[in-house]
């Protein structure tokens, strides 16, 4: 705690006004405000740029992803070319009199069947670049069971039951269902 002095006010005057002591005769100039706003804007823009660079390091645009996907397809086709030629030579030896279209169809069918057996199925959303809504649109609805009656001694039997559904178990789940949806718009 500071000792109380006579000139206590002069020590703390700058805490309340950052522009200095002679506040009464200072006139704000619009140029100063413009400079201050420009400095603050530049500072905010650099912070935003740093944040974006940090967050968006692994981001690929849809064009880049489509290009990457087409390059992968091109690579797989070139790698499968010799496999296709071996299958075609086998079919040529087995069916020498068959037409070229029929041979090509058999080659494509056998290649497709082999891929289908050995390869895990690609996610369709990766091929179409459409969002997978099953991941984002998760239902958070809950079912709440309750009894509308009360736990009392039955008039017809010599035991206690729920009056609504005649259940013998006091801790039973309930005969009525209420669905609670936290995402629903409540009026």
Tab-separated table of C-alpha atoms in Angstrom:
chain	number	residue	atom	x	y	z
A	1	UNK	CA	0.000	0.000	0.000
A	2	UNK	CA	1.332	3.418	-0.954
A	3	UNK	CA	1.663	5.977	1.792
A	4	UNK	CA	-0.804	8.814	1.460
A	5	UNK	CA	0.971	11.930	0.206
A	6	UNK	CA	-0.113	15.417	-0.639
A	7	UNK	CA	0.791	15.044	-4.304
A	8	UNK	CA	-0.950	11.650	-4.662
A	9	UNK	CA	-3.106	12.962	-7.490
A	10	UNK	CA	-0.147	13.922	-9.649
A	11	UNK	CA	1.246	10.371	-9.481
A	12	UNK	CA	-1.912	8.767	-10.775
A	13	UNK	CA	-3.104	11.340	-13.300
A	14	UNK	CA	-1.594	9.451	-16.262
A	15	UNK	CA	-3.371	6.233	-15.295
A	16	UNK	CA	-6.725	7.730	-16.265
A	17	UNK	CA	-5.705	9.506	-19.446
A	18	UNK	CA	-3.113	7.989	-21.741
A	19	UNK	CA	-2.736	11.104	-23.904
A	20	UNK	CA	-0.952	13.104	-21.235
A	21	UNK	CA	-1.572	15.942	-18.834
A	22	UNK	CA	-2.860	18.737	-21.058
A	23	UNK	CA	-6.064	17.069	-22.183
A	24	UNK	CA	-8.150	20.206	-22.242
A	25	UNK	CA	-6.345	21.867	-25.147
A	26	UNK	CA	-5.738	18.773	-27.306
A	27	UNK	CA	-7.828	18.453	-30.435
A	28	UNK	CA	-7.968	15.030	-32.099
A	29	UNK	CA	-6.788	15.237	-35.697
A	30	UNK	CA	-8.449	12.842	-38.185
A	31	UNK	CA	-5.049	11.987	-39.638
A	32	UNK	CA	-3.931	10.563	-36.280
A	33	UNK	CA	-7.055	8.397	-36.120
A	34	UNK	CA	-6.440	7.164	-39.655
A	35	UNK	CA	-2.845	6.231	-38.794
A	36	UNK	CA	-3.963	4.436	-35.647
A	37	UNK	CA	-6.657	2.526	-37.545
A	38	UNK	CA	-4.162	1.602	-40.289
A	39	UNK	CA	-1.665	0.302	-37.703
A	40	UNK	CA	-4.336	-1.751	-35.919
A	41	UNK	CA	-5.591	-3.153	-39.226
A	42	UNK	CA	-2.078	-4.136	-40.304
A	43	UNK	CA	-1.469	-5.837	-36.959
A	44	UNK	CA	-4.760	-7.757	-37.205
A	45	UNK	CA	-4.047	-8.783	-40.787
A	46	UNK	CA	-0.619	-10.176	-39.865
A	47	UNK	CA	-2.139	-12.141	-36.984
A	48	UNK	CA	-4.849	-13.500	-39.288
A	49	UNK	CA	-2.249	-14.440	-41.889
A	50	UNK	CA	-0.149	-16.276	-39.290
A	51	UNK	CA	-3.224	-18.116	-38.029
A	52	UNK	CA	-4.317	-19.089	-41.547
A	53	UNK	CA	-0.839	-20.333	-42.414
A	54	UNK	CA	-0.831	-22.453	-39.276
A	55	UNK	CA	-4.336	-23.855	-39.744
A	56	UNK	CA	-4.367	-24.323	-43.506
A	57	UNK	CA	-1.032	-26.100	-43.918
A	58	UNK	CA	-2.572	-29.392	-45.106
A	59	UNK	CA	-5.562	-27.922	-46.945
A	60	UNK	CA	-5.990	-28.888	-50.573
A	61	UNK	CA	-8.429	-27.135	-52.838
A	62	UNK	CA	-11.038	-29.247	-54.639
A	63	UNK	CA	-9.151	-28.659	-57.892
A	64	UNK	CA	-5.920	-30.002	-56.346
A	65	UNK	CA	-7.723	-33.036	-54.936
A	66	UNK	CA	-9.368	-33.780	-58.293
A	67	UNK	CA	-6.010	-33.421	-60.038
A	68	UNK	CA	-4.367	-35.760	-57.508
A	69	UNK	CA	-7.170	-38.285	-57.969
A	70	UNK	CA	-6.814	-38.233	-61.763
A	71	UNK	CA	-3.030	-38.657	-61.466
A	72	UNK	CA	-3.543	-41.667	-59.199
A	73	UNK	CA	-5.935	-43.150	-61.754
A	74	UNK	CA	-3.389	-42.563	-64.510
A	75	UNK	CA	-0.695	-44.319	-62.458
A	76	UNK	CA	-2.881	-47.339	-61.753
A	77	UNK	CA	-3.804	-47.640	-65.438
A	78	UNK	CA	-0.168	-47.607	-66.522
A	79	UNK	CA	0.706	-50.165	-63.840
A	80	UNK	CA	-2.155	-52.429	-64.915
A	81	UNK	CA	-1.200	-52.301	-68.589
A	82	UNK	CA	1.150	-55.329	-68.457
A	83	UNK	CA	-1.368	-57.279	-66.382
A	84	UNK	CA	-3.966	-56.510	-69.031
A	85	UNK	CA	-1.629	-57.680	-71.813
A	86	UNK	CA	-0.949	-61.013	-70.045
A	87	UNK	CA	-4.680	-61.650	-69.631
A	88	UNK	CA	-5.238	-60.733	-73.281
A	89	UNK	CA	-2.523	-63.159	-74.455
A	90	UNK	CA	-4.124	-65.957	-72.390
A	91	UNK	CA	-7.522	-65.244	-73.945
A	92	UNK	CA	-5.960	-65.113	-77.440
A	93	UNK	CA	-4.538	-68.598	-76.901
A	94	UNK	CA	-7.828	-69.935	-75.499
A	95	UNK	CA	-10.175	-68.283	-78.026
A	96	UNK	CA	-8.295	-67.585	-81.270
A	97	UNK	CA	-11.429	-67.165	-83.404
A	98	UNK	CA	-13.243	-64.728	-81.079
A	99	UNK	CA	-13.746	-61.137	-82.170
A	100	UNK	CA	-11.570	-58.363	-80.762
A	101	UNK	CA	-14.526	-56.773	-78.947
A	102	UNK	CA	-15.370	-60.034	-77.202
A	103	UNK	CA	-11.742	-60.527	-76.119
A	104	UNK	CA	-11.594	-56.974	-74.803
A	105	UNK	CA	-14.847	-57.479	-72.884
A	106	UNK	CA	-13.547	-60.687	-71.281
A	107	UNK	CA	-10.290	-58.946	-70.309
A	108	UNK	CA	-12.164	-56.065	-68.692
A	109	UNK	CA	-14.524	-58.433	-66.884
A	110	UNK	CA	-11.716	-60.573	-65.429
A	111	UNK	CA	-9.770	-57.485	-64.366
A	112	UNK	CA	-12.861	-56.027	-62.707
A	113	UNK	CA	-13.592	-59.289	-60.879
A	114	UNK	CA	-9.987	-59.555	-59.630
A	115	UNK	CA	-10.008	-55.960	-58.404
A	116	UNK	CA	-13.359	-56.502	-56.734
A	117	UNK	CA	-12.061	-59.583	-54.887
A	118	UNK	CA	-8.776	-58.162	-53.654
A	119	UNK	CA	-9.406	-54.470	-53.220
A	120	UNK	CA	-11.410	-52.807	-50.481
A	121	UNK	CA	-14.218	-50.769	-51.944
A	122	UNK	CA	-13.402	-47.095	-52.211
A	123	UNK	CA	-15.654	-44.684	-50.455
A	124	UNK	CA	-18.006	-43.173	-53.014
A	125	UNK	CA	-17.680	-39.745	-51.399
A	126	UNK	CA	-13.994	-39.672	-52.267
A	127	UNK	CA	-14.799	-40.200	-55.939
A	128	UNK	CA	-17.557	-37.629	-56.250
A	129	UNK	CA	-16.096	-35.028	-53.858
A	130	UNK	CA	-19.519	-34.681	-52.254
A	131	UNK	CA	-19.638	-34.408	-48.466
A	132	UNK	CA	-20.522	-37.504	-46.476
A	133	UNK	CA	-23.655	-36.306	-44.711
A	134	UNK	CA	-23.864	-39.407	-42.543
A	135	UNK	CA	-20.806	-38.147	-40.666
A	136	UNK	CA	-22.118	-34.639	-40.113
A	137	UNK	CA	-25.858	-35.140	-39.716
A	138	UNK	CA	-25.795	-37.304	-36.623
A	139	UNK	CA	-29.123	-37.574	-34.878
A	140	UNK	CA	-28.894	-36.667	-31.207
A	141	UNK	CA	-32.484	-37.603	-30.438
A	142	UNK	CA	-33.101	-39.525	-27.231
A	143	UNK	CA	-36.036	-41.633	-26.159
A	144	UNK	CA	-37.227	-41.041	-22.618
A	145	UNK	CA	-39.618	-43.601	-21.172
A	146	UNK	CA	-41.996	-42.724	-18.344
A	147	UNK	CA	-45.207	-43.853	-16.688
A	148	UNK	CA	-48.336	-41.714	-16.833
A	149	UNK	CA	-49.966	-43.533	-13.950
A	150	UNK	CA	-48.862	-44.049	-10.381
A	151	UNK	CA	-47.426	-46.921	-8.365
A	152	UNK	CA	-50.284	-48.194	-6.242
A	153	UNK	CA	-51.964	-51.304	-4.935
A	154	UNK	CA	-54.113	-52.889	-7.615
A	155	UNK	CA	-57.858	-53.265	-7.132
A	156	UNK	CA	-57.843	-56.528	-9.043
A	157	UNK	CA	-54.710	-58.207	-7.695
A	158	UNK	CA	-53.067	-58.333	-4.278
A	159	UNK	CA	-49.877	-56.494	-5.239
A	160	UNK	CA	-48.609	-53.070	-6.219
A	161	UNK	CA	-48.537	-52.196	-9.931
A	162	UNK	CA	-48.294	-49.185	-12.195
A	163	UNK	CA	-51.837	-47.941	-12.841
A	164	UNK	CA	-51.148	-47.091	-16.489
A	165	UNK	CA	-49.708	-50.356	-17.825
A	166	UNK	CA	-50.206	-52.782	-14.904
A	167	UNK	CA	-46.468	-53.520	-14.742
A	168	UNK	CA	-45.380	-55.394	-11.595
A	169	UNK	CA	-41.839	-53.974	-11.638
A	170	UNK	CA	-41.510	-50.611	-9.909
A	171	UNK	CA	-38.269	-49.870	-11.787
A	172	UNK	CA	-39.709	-50.768	-15.206
A	173	UNK	CA	-38.731	-48.623	-18.165
A	174	UNK	CA	-42.107	-46.996	-18.736
A	175	UNK	CA	-45.009	-47.418	-21.075
A	176	UNK	CA	-44.964	-43.989	-22.741
A	177	UNK	CA	-42.177	-42.654	-24.907
A	178	UNK	CA	-41.142	-39.041	-25.327
A	179	UNK	CA	-38.517	-38.184	-27.929
A	180	UNK	CA	-36.170	-35.364	-26.957
A	181	UNK	CA	-34.353	-33.693	-29.831
A	182	UNK	CA	-31.789	-31.105	-28.661
A	183	UNK	CA	-31.300	-29.899	-32.260
A	184	UNK	CA	-34.989	-29.142	-32.767
A	185	UNK	CA	-36.056	-25.524	-33.003
A	186	UNK	CA	-37.981	-24.647	-29.858
A	187	UNK	CA	-40.554	-21.878	-30.002
